[in-house]
mmCIF file of C-alpha atoms and ligand atoms in Angstrom:
data_model
loop_
_atom_site.group_PDB
_atom_site.id
_atom_site.type_symbol
_atom_site.label_atom_id
_atom_site.label_comp_id
_atom_site.label_asym_id
_atom_site.label_seq_id
_atom_site.Cartn_x
_atom_site.Cartn_y
_atom_site.Cartn_z
ATOM 1 C CA UNK A 1299 10.407 -14.748 -18.524
ATOM 2 C CA UNK A 1300 6.764 -13.513 -18.338
ATOM 3 C CA UNK A 1301 6.102 -9.946 -17.188
ATOM 4 C CA UNK A 1302 6.038 -9.452 -13.381
ATOM 5 C CA UNK A 1303 2.604 -8.483 -12.106
ATOM 6 C CA UNK A 1304 3.036 -5.294 -10.078
ATOM 7 C CA UNK A 1305 0.194 -3.867 -7.979
ATOM 8 C CA UNK A 1306 0.399 -0.092 -7.690
ATOM 9 C CA UNK A 1307 -1.783 1.390 -4.849
ATOM 10 C CA UNK A 1308 -2.047 5.157 -5.228
ATOM 11 C CA UNK A 1309 -3.555 6.809 -2.143
ATOM 12 C CA UNK A 1310 -3.269 10.502 -3.133
ATOM 13 C CA UNK A 1311 -6.486 12.400 -4.188
ATOM 14 C CA UNK A 1312 -4.333 15.180 -5.725
ATOM 15 C CA UNK A 1313 -3.862 13.913 -9.285
ATOM 16 C CA UNK A 1314 -1.255 15.949 -11.170
ATOM 17 C CA UNK A 1315 -0.476 17.982 -8.098
ATOM 18 C CA UNK A 1316 0.429 14.946 -5.959
ATOM 19 C CA UNK A 1317 3.951 14.844 -4.543
ATOM 20 C CA UNK A 1318 4.008 11.149 -4.023
ATOM 21 C CA UNK A 1319 2.788 10.293 -7.464
ATOM 22 C CA UNK A 1320 5.665 11.629 -9.747
ATOM 23 C CA UNK A 1321 8.190 9.844 -7.436
ATOM 24 C CA UNK A 1322 6.327 6.597 -7.705
ATOM 25 C CA UNK A 1323 6.134 7.175 -11.451
ATOM 26 C CA UNK A 1324 9.897 7.745 -11.701
ATOM 27 C CA UNK A 1325 10.467 4.494 -9.757
ATOM 28 C CA UNK A 1326 8.034 2.605 -11.976
ATOM 29 C CA UNK A 1327 9.647 3.989 -15.170
ATOM 30 C CA UNK A 1328 13.111 2.938 -14.029
ATOM 31 C CA UNK A 1329 11.852 -0.523 -12.954
ATOM 32 C CA UNK A 1330 10.054 -1.038 -16.238
ATOM 33 C CA UNK A 1331 13.336 -0.387 -18.109
ATOM 34 C CA UNK A 1332 14.839 -3.256 -16.100
ATOM 35 C CA UNK A 1333 12.062 -5.777 -15.662
ATOM 36 C CA UNK A 1334 9.044 -6.441 -17.934
ATOM 37 C CA UNK A 1335 6.023 -5.362 -15.956
ATOM 38 C CA UNK A 1336 2.281 -5.812 -16.101
ATOM 39 C CA UNK A 1337 1.043 -3.038 -13.862
ATOM 40 C CA UNK A 1338 -2.416 -2.920 -12.138
ATOM 41 C CA UNK A 1339 -2.981 0.584 -10.823
ATOM 42 C CA UNK A 1340 -5.583 1.182 -8.087
ATOM 43 C CA UNK A 1341 -6.476 4.872 -7.542
ATOM 44 C CA UNK A 1342 -7.945 4.308 -4.106
ATOM 45 C CA UNK A 1343 -9.769 7.649 -4.051
ATOM 46 C CA UNK A 1344 -11.601 6.625 -7.267
ATOM 47 C CA UNK A 1345 -12.393 3.105 -6.079
ATOM 48 C CA UNK A 1346 -15.440 1.959 -4.223
ATOM 49 C CA UNK A 1347 -14.813 -0.666 -1.603
ATOM 50 C CA UNK A 1348 -17.534 -2.439 0.436
ATOM 51 C CA UNK A 1349 -18.102 -0.423 3.701
ATOM 52 C CA UNK A 1350 -17.124 -2.348 6.846
ATOM 53 C CA UNK A 1351 -20.119 -1.231 8.988
ATOM 54 C CA UNK A 1352 -22.090 -3.065 11.649
ATOM 55 C CA UNK A 1353 -23.958 -5.605 9.336
ATOM 56 C CA UNK A 1354 -20.702 -6.339 7.548
ATOM 57 C CA UNK A 1355 -18.711 -6.996 10.771
ATOM 58 C CA UNK A 1356 -21.489 -9.164 12.292
ATOM 59 C CA UNK A 1357 -21.564 -10.946 8.951
ATOM 60 C CA UNK A 1358 -17.857 -11.576 9.238
ATOM 61 C CA UNK A 1359 -18.200 -13.339 12.537
ATOM 62 C CA UNK A 1360 -21.281 -15.271 11.325
ATOM 63 C CA UNK A 1361 -19.421 -16.478 8.283
ATOM 64 C CA UNK A 1362 -16.476 -17.592 10.463
ATOM 65 C CA UNK A 1363 -19.013 -19.523 12.764
ATOM 66 C CA UNK A 1364 -20.572 -20.962 9.613
ATOM 67 C CA UNK A 1365 -23.916 -19.350 10.297
ATOM 68 C CA UNK A 1366 -26.330 -18.051 7.591
ATOM 69 C CA UNK A 1367 -25.457 -14.508 6.381
ATOM 70 C CA UNK A 1368 -27.912 -12.069 4.757
ATOM 71 C CA UNK A 1369 -27.360 -12.376 0.905
ATOM 72 C CA UNK A 1370 -26.419 -8.685 0.408
ATOM 73 C CA UNK A 1371 -23.765 -8.997 3.213
ATOM 74 C CA UNK A 1372 -22.565 -12.279 1.753
ATOM 75 C CA UNK A 1373 -22.228 -10.567 -1.672
ATOM 76 C CA UNK A 1374 -20.117 -7.773 -0.169
ATOM 77 C CA UNK A 1375 -17.828 -10.325 1.598
ATOM 78 C CA UNK A 1376 -17.468 -12.221 -1.662
ATOM 79 C CA UNK A 1377 -16.290 -8.861 -3.215
ATOM 80 C CA UNK A 1378 -13.837 -8.457 -0.235
ATOM 81 C CA UNK A 1379 -12.519 -12.003 -0.674
ATOM 82 C CA UNK A 1380 -11.990 -11.213 -4.398
ATOM 83 C CA UNK A 1381 -10.093 -8.000 -3.516
ATOM 84 C CA UNK A 1382 -7.818 -10.027 -1.263
ATOM 85 C CA UNK A 1383 -7.231 -12.736 -3.855
ATOM 86 C CA UNK A 1384 -6.539 -10.186 -6.507
ATOM 87 C CA UNK A 1385 -3.885 -8.611 -4.160
ATOM 88 C CA UNK A 1386 -2.204 -11.978 -3.871
ATOM 89 C CA UNK A 1387 -2.140 -12.489 -7.652
ATOM 90 C CA UNK A 1388 0.611 -9.823 -7.791
ATOM 91 C CA UNK A 1389 4.343 -10.585 -7.694
ATOM 92 C CA UNK A 1390 5.166 -7.110 -6.271
ATOM 93 C CA UNK A 1391 3.542 -4.168 -4.550
ATOM 94 C CA UNK A 1392 4.030 -0.433 -4.808
ATOM 95 C CA UNK A 1393 2.270 1.779 -2.322
ATOM 96 C CA UNK A 1394 2.401 5.585 -2.906
ATOM 97 C CA UNK A 1395 0.769 7.478 -0.141
ATOM 98 C CA UNK A 1396 0.645 10.957 1.622
ATOM 99 C CA UNK A 1397 0.795 11.116 5.394
ATOM 100 C CA UNK A 1398 -2.539 12.169 6.756
ATOM 101 C CA UNK A 1399 -2.692 13.116 10.421
ATOM 102 C CA UNK A 1400 0.430 10.976 11.033
ATOM 103 C CA UNK A 1401 -1.142 7.968 9.503
ATOM 104 C CA UNK A 1402 -2.445 7.059 6.085
ATOM 105 C CA UNK A 1403 -5.542 8.319 4.136
ATOM 106 C CA UNK A 1404 -8.700 6.351 5.000
ATOM 107 C CA UNK A 1405 -9.207 4.847 1.518
ATOM 108 C CA UNK A 1406 -5.797 3.093 1.897
ATOM 109 C CA UNK A 1407 -6.668 1.882 5.404
ATOM 110 C CA UNK A 1408 -10.033 0.628 4.004
ATOM 111 C CA UNK A 1409 -8.071 -1.340 1.393
ATOM 112 C CA UNK A 1410 -5.769 -2.766 4.039
ATOM 113 C CA UNK A 1411 -8.851 -3.744 6.065
ATOM 114 C CA UNK A 1412 -10.360 -5.449 2.941
ATOM 115 C CA UNK A 1413 -7.217 -7.431 2.101
ATOM 116 C CA UNK A 1414 -6.279 -8.462 5.675
ATOM 117 C CA UNK A 1415 -8.783 -11.288 6.223
ATOM 118 C CA UNK A 1416 -8.020 -14.555 7.812
ATOM 119 C CA UNK A 1417 -7.865 -17.265 5.216
ATOM 120 C CA UNK A 1418 -6.992 -14.704 2.622
ATOM 121 C CA UNK A 1419 -3.933 -12.673 3.473
ATOM 122 C CA UNK A 1420 -2.969 -14.627 6.450
ATOM 123 C CA UNK A 1421 -3.934 -17.738 8.560
ATOM 124 C CA UNK A 1422 -3.073 -18.821 12.100
ATOM 125 C CA UNK A 1423 -1.532 -22.331 12.607
ATOM 126 C CA UNK A 1424 -2.505 -24.700 15.426
ATOM 127 C CA UNK A 1425 -0.074 -22.886 17.797
ATOM 128 C CA UNK A 1426 -1.622 -19.543 16.944
ATOM 129 C CA UNK A 1427 1.340 -18.255 14.889
ATOM 130 C CA UNK A 1428 0.464 -15.985 11.960
ATOM 131 C CA UNK A 1429 1.309 -17.235 8.509
ATOM 132 C CA UNK A 1430 1.352 -14.302 6.099
ATOM 133 C CA UNK A 1431 0.222 -15.258 2.615
ATOM 134 C CA UNK A 1432 1.967 -12.391 0.836
ATOM 135 C CA UNK A 1433 5.464 -13.827 1.494
ATOM 136 C CA UNK A 1434 7.916 -13.761 -1.495
ATOM 137 C CA UNK A 1435 6.594 -10.468 -2.827
ATOM 138 C CA UNK A 1436 8.870 -7.430 -2.637
ATOM 139 C CA UNK A 1437 7.147 -4.165 -1.745
ATOM 140 C CA UNK A 1438 8.041 -0.609 -2.293
ATOM 141 C CA UNK A 1439 6.493 2.316 -0.319
ATOM 142 C CA UNK A 1440 6.773 5.954 -1.380
ATOM 143 C CA UNK A 1441 5.638 8.058 1.621
ATOM 144 C CA UNK A 1442 5.129 11.758 1.218
ATOM 145 C CA UNK A 1443 4.707 14.176 4.035
ATOM 146 C CA UNK A 1444 4.792 17.958 4.713
ATOM 147 C CA UNK A 1445 6.967 17.475 7.759
ATOM 148 C CA UNK A 1446 10.216 15.491 7.452
ATOM 149 C CA UNK A 1447 9.612 12.684 9.992
ATOM 150 C CA UNK A 1448 12.802 10.690 9.716
ATOM 151 C CA UNK A 1449 12.751 7.261 11.091
ATOM 152 C CA UNK A 1450 15.703 7.897 13.465
ATOM 153 C CA UNK A 1451 14.781 11.632 14.014
ATOM 154 C CA UNK A 1452 13.121 13.453 17.031
ATOM 155 C CA UNK A 1453 9.667 13.209 15.354
ATOM 156 C CA UNK A 1454 9.818 9.442 14.682
ATOM 157 C CA UNK A 1455 7.207 8.632 17.318
ATOM 158 C CA UNK A 1456 4.642 10.548 15.164
ATOM 159 C CA UNK A 1457 5.158 8.174 12.187
ATOM 160 C CA UNK A 1458 1.996 5.983 11.852
ATOM 161 C CA UNK A 1459 2.357 6.103 8.010
ATOM 162 C CA UNK A 1460 5.586 4.422 6.799
ATOM 163 C CA UNK A 1461 6.094 2.427 10.051
ATOM 164 C CA UNK A 1462 2.474 1.223 9.924
ATOM 165 C CA UNK A 1463 2.707 0.106 6.268
ATOM 166 C CA UNK A 1464 5.994 -1.660 7.096
ATOM 167 C CA UNK A 1465 4.425 -3.523 9.989
ATOM 168 C CA UNK A 1466 1.260 -4.351 8.064
ATOM 169 C CA UNK A 1467 3.279 -5.815 5.179
ATOM 170 C CA UNK A 1468 5.366 -7.713 7.607
ATOM 171 C CA UNK A 1469 2.241 -9.142 9.247
ATOM 172 C CA UNK A 1470 0.970 -10.543 5.972
ATOM 173 C CA UNK A 1471 4.413 -12.031 5.215
ATOM 174 C CA UNK A 1472 6.288 -9.493 3.124
ATOM 175 C CA UNK A 1473 9.887 -9.391 4.291
ATOM 176 C CA UNK A 1474 11.554 -7.562 1.451
ATOM 177 C CA UNK A 1475 10.364 -3.984 2.012
ATOM 178 C CA UNK A 1476 11.876 -0.977 0.170
ATOM 179 C CA UNK A 1477 10.772 2.373 1.401
ATOM 180 C CA UNK A 1478 11.413 6.108 0.929
ATOM 181 C CA UNK A 1479 10.067 9.376 2.076
ATOM 182 C CA UNK A 1480 9.276 12.403 -0.022
ATOM 183 C CA UNK A 1481 9.654 15.144 2.570
ATOM 184 C CA UNK A 1482 9.354 17.902 3.436
ATOM 185 C CA UNK A 1483 6.614 18.790 0.946
ATOM 186 C CA UNK A 1484 5.742 22.019 2.833
ATOM 187 C CA UNK A 1485 7.280 25.381 1.912
ATOM 188 C CA UNK A 1486 7.931 27.470 -1.237
ATOM 189 C CA UNK A 1487 7.081 25.616 -4.462
ATOM 190 C CA UNK A 1488 10.720 25.797 -5.724
ATOM 191 C CA UNK A 1489 11.953 24.067 -2.634
ATOM 192 C CA UNK A 1490 9.212 21.372 -2.735
ATOM 193 C CA UNK A 1491 10.005 20.861 -6.379
ATOM 194 C CA UNK A 1492 13.662 20.245 -5.405
ATOM 195 C CA UNK A 1493 12.515 17.812 -2.686
ATOM 196 C CA UNK A 1494 10.382 15.839 -5.229
ATOM 197 C CA UNK A 1495 13.210 15.909 -7.844
ATOM 198 C CA UNK A 1496 15.652 14.530 -5.274
ATOM 199 C CA UNK A 1497 13.289 11.894 -4.263
ATOM 200 C CA UNK A 1498 12.606 10.888 -7.812
ATOM 201 C CA UNK A 1499 16.415 10.450 -8.338
ATOM 202 C CA UNK A 1500 16.665 8.339 -5.279
ATOM 203 C CA UNK A 1501 13.612 6.296 -6.421
ATOM 204 C CA UNK A 1502 15.295 5.615 -9.819
ATOM 205 C CA UNK A 1503 18.345 4.297 -7.922
ATOM 206 C CA UNK A 1504 16.138 2.185 -5.706
ATOM 207 C CA UNK A 1505 14.471 0.649 -8.763
ATOM 208 C CA UNK A 1506 17.721 -1.202 -9.626
ATOM 209 C CA UNK A 1507 17.926 -2.862 -6.216
ATOM 210 C CA UNK A 1508 14.256 -3.690 -6.369
ATOM 211 C CA UNK A 1509 14.699 -5.267 -9.838
ATOM 212 C CA UNK A 1510 17.313 -7.598 -8.380
ATOM 213 C CA UNK A 1511 14.829 -8.555 -5.494
ATOM 214 C CA UNK A 1512 12.030 -9.068 -7.992
ATOM 215 C CA UNK A 1513 14.160 -11.202 -10.348
ATOM 216 C CA UNK A 1514 15.364 -13.262 -7.520
ATOM 217 C CA UNK A 1515 11.802 -14.171 -6.549
ATOM 218 C CA UNK A 1516 11.071 -15.331 -10.055
ATOM 219 C CA UNK A 1517 14.110 -17.396 -10.779
HETATM 220 C C1 LIG B 2942 -5.886 15.772 5.447
HETATM 221 C C2 LIG B 2942 -4.424 15.888 5.384
HETATM 222 C C3 LIG B 2942 -3.693 15.678 6.567
HETATM 223 C C4 LIG B 2942 -2.321 15.808 6.583
HETATM 224 N N1 LIG B 2942 -1.614 15.378 7.669
HETATM 225 C C5 LIG B 2942 -0.251 15.527 7.710
HETATM 226 C C6 LIG B 2942 0.497 15.014 8.739
HETATM 227 O O1 LIG B 2942 -0.012 14.664 9.767
HETATM 228 N N2 LIG B 2942 1.869 15.208 8.747
HETATM 229 C C7 LIG B 2942 2.469 15.722 7.652
HETATM 230 O O2 LIG B 2942 3.741 15.857 7.634
HETATM 231 N N3 LIG B 2942 1.796 16.138 6.494
HETATM 232 C C8 LIG B 2942 0.414 16.062 6.542
HETATM 233 N N4 LIG B 2942 -0.284 16.421 5.418
HETATM 234 C C9 LIG B 2942 0.427 16.853 4.220
HETATM 235 C C10 LIG B 2942 0.718 15.797 3.271
HETATM 236 O O3 LIG B 2942 1.174 14.632 3.749
HETATM 237 C C11 LIG B 2942 1.666 16.270 2.202
HETATM 238 O O4 LIG B 2942 1.122 17.477 1.506
HETATM 239 C C12 LIG B 2942 2.001 15.247 1.136
HETATM 240 O O5 LIG B 2942 3.019 15.723 0.252
HETATM 241 C C13 LIG B 2942 0.828 14.871 0.324
HETATM 242 O O6 LIG B 2942 1.228 13.916 -0.621
HETATM 243 P P1 LIG B 2942 0.426 13.864 -2.023
HETATM 244 O O7 LIG B 2942 0.756 15.197 -2.645
HETATM 245 O O8 LIG B 2942 1.057 12.761 -2.845
HETATM 246 O O9 LIG B 2942 -1.002 13.767 -1.837
HETATM 247 C C14 LIG B 2942 -1.646 16.341 5.423
HETATM 248 C C15 LIG B 2942 -2.465 16.668 4.258
HETATM 249 C C16 LIG B 2942 -3.786 16.458 4.309
HETATM 250 C C17 LIG B 2942 -4.578 16.850 3.096
#
Protein backbone atom coordinates (compact mmCIF):
# COMPACT_ATOMS: atom_id res chain seq x y z
CA UNK A 1 0.00 0.00 0.00
CA UNK A 2 1.40 3.48 -0.81
CA UNK A 3 2.34 5.78 2.08
CA UNK A 4 -0.55 7.71 3.62
CA UNK A 5 -0.22 11.46 3.11
CA UNK A 6 -0.48 13.15 6.48
CA UNK A 7 -0.74 16.91 6.90
CA UNK A 8 0.82 18.17 10.13
CA UNK A 9 -0.25 21.69 11.11
CA UNK A 10 1.97 23.05 13.88
CA UNK A 11 0.62 26.21 15.49
CA UNK A 12 3.17 26.80 18.25
CA UNK A 13 5.81 29.50 17.82
CA UNK A 14 7.90 28.04 20.65
CA UNK A 15 10.11 25.60 18.74
CA UNK A 16 12.00 23.28 21.07
CA UNK A 17 10.21 24.78 24.09
CA UNK A 18 6.74 23.94 22.76
CA UNK A 19 4.60 21.65 24.93
CA UNK A 20 2.30 20.53 22.13
CA UNK A 21 5.11 19.71 19.70
CA UNK A 22 6.81 16.80 21.58
CA UNK A 23 3.41 15.19 22.14
CA UNK A 24 2.56 15.51 18.44
CA UNK A 25 6.00 14.11 17.68
CA UNK A 26 5.48 11.08 19.97
CA UNK A 27 2.15 10.42 18.24
CA UNK A 28 3.73 10.77 14.79
CA UNK A 29 6.61 8.44 15.62
CA UNK A 30 4.23 5.80 16.98
CA UNK A 31 1.94 6.16 13.95
CA UNK A 32 4.90 5.99 11.52
CA UNK A 33 5.87 2.66 13.05
CA UNK A 34 2.42 1.31 12.16
CA UNK A 35 1.57 2.98 8.84
CA UNK A 36 3.98 4.20 6.14
CA UNK A 37 3.54 7.98 6.12
CA UNK A 38 4.46 10.81 3.81
CA UNK A 39 4.31 13.83 6.12
CA UNK A 40 3.82 17.44 5.04
CA UNK A 41 4.56 19.70 7.98
CA UNK A 42 3.37 23.29 7.97
CA UNK A 43 4.94 25.48 10.64
CA UNK A 44 2.19 28.07 10.66
CA UNK A 45 4.22 30.79 12.38
CA UNK A 46 6.85 30.45 9.62
CA UNK A 47 4.34 30.42 6.76
CA UNK A 48 3.10 33.46 4.92
CA UNK A 49 -0.56 33.24 3.92
CA UNK A 50 -2.39 35.86 1.81
CA UNK A 51 -3.92 38.46 4.15
CA UNK A 52 -7.70 38.47 4.08
CA UNK A 53 -8.18 42.25 4.11
CA UNK A 54 -10.84 44.49 2.51
CA UNK A 55 -9.63 44.09 -1.14
CA UNK A 56 -9.47 40.33 -0.75
CA UNK A 57 -12.91 39.99 0.76
CA UNK A 58 -14.53 42.25 -1.85
CA UNK A 59 -12.61 40.21 -4.43
CA UNK A 60 -14.09 37.04 -2.94
CA UNK A 61 -17.65 38.25 -3.50
CA UNK A 62 -16.75 39.62 -6.94
CA UNK A 63 -15.36 36.21 -7.94
CA UNK A 64 -18.52 34.49 -6.69
CA UNK A 65 -20.62 36.92 -8.81
CA UNK A 66 -18.33 36.28 -11.79
CA UNK A 67 -17.18 39.94 -11.90
CA UNK A 68 -13.69 41.05 -12.96
CA UNK A 69 -11.18 41.05 -10.11
CA UNK A 70 -7.97 43.09 -9.78
CA UNK A 71 -5.11 40.83 -11.01
CA UNK A 72 -3.15 41.04 -7.70
CA UNK A 73 -6.26 40.04 -5.75
CA UNK A 74 -7.00 37.25 -8.24
CA UNK A 75 -3.43 35.95 -7.79
CA UNK A 76 -3.85 35.85 -4.01
CA UNK A 77 -7.17 34.02 -4.40
CA UNK A 78 -5.49 31.51 -6.70
CA UNK A 79 -2.94 30.95 -3.92
CA UNK A 80 -5.73 30.43 -1.40
CA UNK A 81 -7.46 27.96 -3.72
CA UNK A 82 -4.13 26.10 -4.03
CA UNK A 83 -3.76 25.98 -0.22
CA UNK A 84 -7.26 24.50 0.03
CA UNK A 85 -6.62 21.97 -2.72
CA UNK A 86 -3.32 20.98 -1.10
CA UNK A 87 -5.13 20.46 2.22
CA UNK A 88 -7.52 18.05 0.49
CA UNK A 89 -4.68 16.09 -1.12
CA UNK A 90 -3.91 14.58 2.28
CA UNK A 91 -5.35 11.37 3.70
CA UNK A 92 -5.11 12.45 7.35
CA UNK A 93 -4.66 15.60 9.41
CA UNK A 94 -2.72 16.33 12.59
CA UNK A 95 -3.20 19.68 14.30
CA UNK A 96 -0.90 20.54 17.21
CA UNK A 97 -1.80 23.82 18.84
CA UNK A 98 -1.57 25.86 22.01
CA UNK A 99 -4.64 27.56 23.46
CA UNK A 100 -4.37 31.32 23.08
CA UNK A 101 -6.92 33.40 24.94
CA UNK A 102 -9.26 30.41 25.02
CA UNK A 103 -9.06 29.98 21.25
CA UNK A 104 -6.38 29.13 18.71
CA UNK A 105 -3.34 31.22 17.64
CA UNK A 106 -4.12 33.60 14.77
CA UNK A 107 -1.95 31.84 12.12
CA UNK A 108 -3.98 28.66 12.60
CA UNK A 109 -7.23 30.63 12.32
CA UNK A 110 -5.81 32.30 9.20
CA UNK A 111 -5.09 28.86 7.73
CA UNK A 112 -8.65 27.72 8.58
CA UNK A 113 -10.00 30.86 6.84
CA UNK A 114 -7.91 30.10 3.74
CA UNK A 115 -8.98 26.46 3.48
CA UNK A 116 -12.67 26.93 4.26
CA UNK A 117 -13.81 28.33 0.93
CA UNK A 118 -17.02 27.34 -0.87
CA UNK A 119 -16.14 25.07 -3.75
CA UNK A 120 -12.92 24.01 -2.05
CA UNK A 121 -13.50 22.60 1.44
CA UNK A 122 -17.28 22.52 1.18
CA UNK A 123 -20.23 23.16 -1.10
CA UNK A 124 -23.91 23.76 -0.44
CA UNK A 125 -26.41 21.55 -2.23
CA UNK A 126 -29.65 22.88 -3.75
CA UNK A 127 -31.41 22.53 -0.38
CA UNK A 128 -28.69 24.57 1.33
CA UNK A 129 -27.11 21.61 3.13
CA UNK A 130 -23.36 21.76 3.64
CA UNK A 131 -21.33 19.03 1.96
CA UNK A 132 -17.87 18.86 3.52
CA UNK A 133 -15.17 17.85 1.07
CA UNK A 134 -12.73 16.59 3.72
CA UNK A 135 -14.90 13.56 4.51
CA UNK A 136 -13.08 10.26 4.91
CA UNK A 137 -9.95 11.78 6.44
CA UNK A 138 -9.26 10.98 10.08
CA UNK A 139 -7.89 13.87 12.14
CA UNK A 140 -5.89 14.13 15.33
CA UNK A 141 -5.79 17.24 17.52
CA UNK A 142 -3.13 17.83 20.17
CA UNK A 143 -4.36 20.79 22.21
CA UNK A 144 -2.04 22.32 24.83
CA UNK A 145 -3.13 24.81 27.46
CA UNK A 146 -1.79 26.26 30.70
CA UNK A 147 -5.11 25.64 32.43
CA UNK A 148 -6.71 22.22 32.38
CA UNK A 149 -9.98 22.97 30.60
CA UNK A 150 -11.55 19.52 30.58
CA UNK A 151 -14.44 19.02 28.16
CA UNK A 152 -16.81 17.97 30.97
CA UNK A 153 -15.22 20.15 33.66
CA UNK A 154 -16.36 23.47 35.21
CA UNK A 155 -14.25 25.52 32.76
CA UNK A 156 -15.57 23.79 29.64
CA UNK A 157 -17.43 26.93 28.51
CA UNK A 158 -14.03 28.64 28.02
CA UNK A 159 -12.88 26.12 25.43
CA UNK A 160 -12.79 27.76 22.00
CA UNK A 161 -9.71 25.76 21.07
CA UNK A 162 -10.42 22.04 20.94
CA UNK A 163 -14.18 22.45 20.64
CA UNK A 164 -13.71 24.98 17.82
CA UNK A 165 -11.34 22.72 15.88
CA UNK A 166 -13.70 19.77 16.30
CA UNK A 167 -16.64 21.84 15.01
CA UNK A 168 -14.59 23.20 12.10
CA UNK A 169 -13.39 19.75 11.05
CA UNK A 170 -16.98 18.51 11.35
CA UNK A 171 -18.17 21.37 9.12
CA UNK A 172 -15.78 20.38 6.33
CA UNK A 173 -16.86 16.74 6.60
CA UNK A 174 -14.36 15.11 8.97
CA UNK A 175 -16.22 12.69 11.22
CA UNK A 176 -13.37 10.60 12.63
CA UNK A 177 -11.77 13.04 15.08
CA UNK A 178 -9.21 11.93 17.66
CA UNK A 179 -8.28 14.57 20.21
CA UNK A 180 -6.26 15.02 23.35
CA UNK A 181 -5.24 17.78 25.70
CA UNK A 182 -1.77 18.54 27.04
CA UNK A 183 -2.68 20.33 30.28
CA UNK A 184 -1.98 21.94 32.62
CA UNK A 185 1.28 23.30 31.20
CA UNK A 186 1.54 25.97 33.90
CA UNK A 187 3.56 25.39 37.05
CA UNK A 188 6.98 24.13 38.14
CA UNK A 189 9.04 22.74 35.26
CA UNK A 190 9.20 19.18 36.69
CA UNK A 191 5.39 19.06 36.95
CA UNK A 192 5.00 20.35 33.40
CA UNK A 193 7.53 17.77 32.18
CA UNK A 194 5.42 15.09 33.87
CA UNK A 195 2.26 16.39 32.17
CA UNK A 196 3.97 16.39 28.78
CA UNK A 197 5.41 12.90 29.39
CA UNK A 198 2.00 11.52 30.37
CA UNK A 199 0.42 13.16 27.33
CA UNK A 200 3.12 11.68 25.07
CA UNK A 201 2.36 8.20 26.46
CA UNK A 202 -1.35 8.74 25.84
CA UNK A 203 -0.56 9.98 22.33
CA UNK A 204 1.45 6.83 21.55
CA UNK A 205 -1.52 4.71 22.64
CA UNK A 206 -3.88 6.82 20.53
CA UNK A 207 -1.68 6.29 17.46
CA UNK A 208 -2.64 2.60 17.40
CA UNK A 209 -6.35 3.47 17.20
CA UNK A 210 -5.65 6.14 14.60
CA UNK A 211 -3.66 3.64 12.50
CA UNK A 212 -6.75 1.42 12.36
CA UNK A 213 -8.91 4.39 11.28
CA UNK A 214 -6.42 5.41 8.63
CA UNK A 215 -6.00 1.89 7.27
CA UNK A 216 -9.79 1.44 7.15
CA UNK A 217 -10.12 4.55 4.92
CA UNK A 218 -7.48 3.20 2.53
CA UNK A 219 -8.75 -0.37 2.13
C1 LIG B 1 -0.66 34.68 23.85
C2 LIG B 1 -0.94 33.51 24.76
C3 LIG B 1 -2.23 33.30 25.20
C4 LIG B 1 -2.53 32.21 26.02
N1 LIG B 1 -3.81 32.00 26.44
C5 LIG B 1 -4.11 30.92 27.19
C6 LIG B 1 -5.45 30.65 27.60
O1 LIG B 1 -6.39 31.35 27.27
N2 LIG B 1 -5.68 29.56 28.37
C7 LIG B 1 -4.69 28.71 28.75
O2 LIG B 1 -4.96 27.73 29.44
N3 LIG B 1 -3.42 28.93 28.36
C8 LIG B 1 -3.09 30.01 27.59
N4 LIG B 1 -1.80 30.23 27.19
C9 LIG B 1 -0.78 29.24 27.55
C10 LIG B 1 -0.52 28.22 26.46
O3 LIG B 1 -1.70 27.66 25.95
C11 LIG B 1 0.33 27.09 27.05
O4 LIG B 1 1.55 27.61 27.52
C12 LIG B 1 0.58 25.98 26.05
O5 LIG B 1 1.27 24.93 26.69
C13 LIG B 1 1.42 26.47 24.89
O6 LIG B 1 1.62 25.41 23.96
P1 LIG B 1 2.98 25.37 23.16
O7 LIG B 1 4.04 25.29 24.22
O8 LIG B 1 2.91 24.16 22.33
O9 LIG B 1 3.09 26.64 22.38
C14 LIG B 1 -1.49 31.30 26.40
C15 LIG B 1 -0.17 31.55 25.94
C16 LIG B 1 0.10 32.63 25.13
C17 LIG B 1 1.52 32.85 24.63
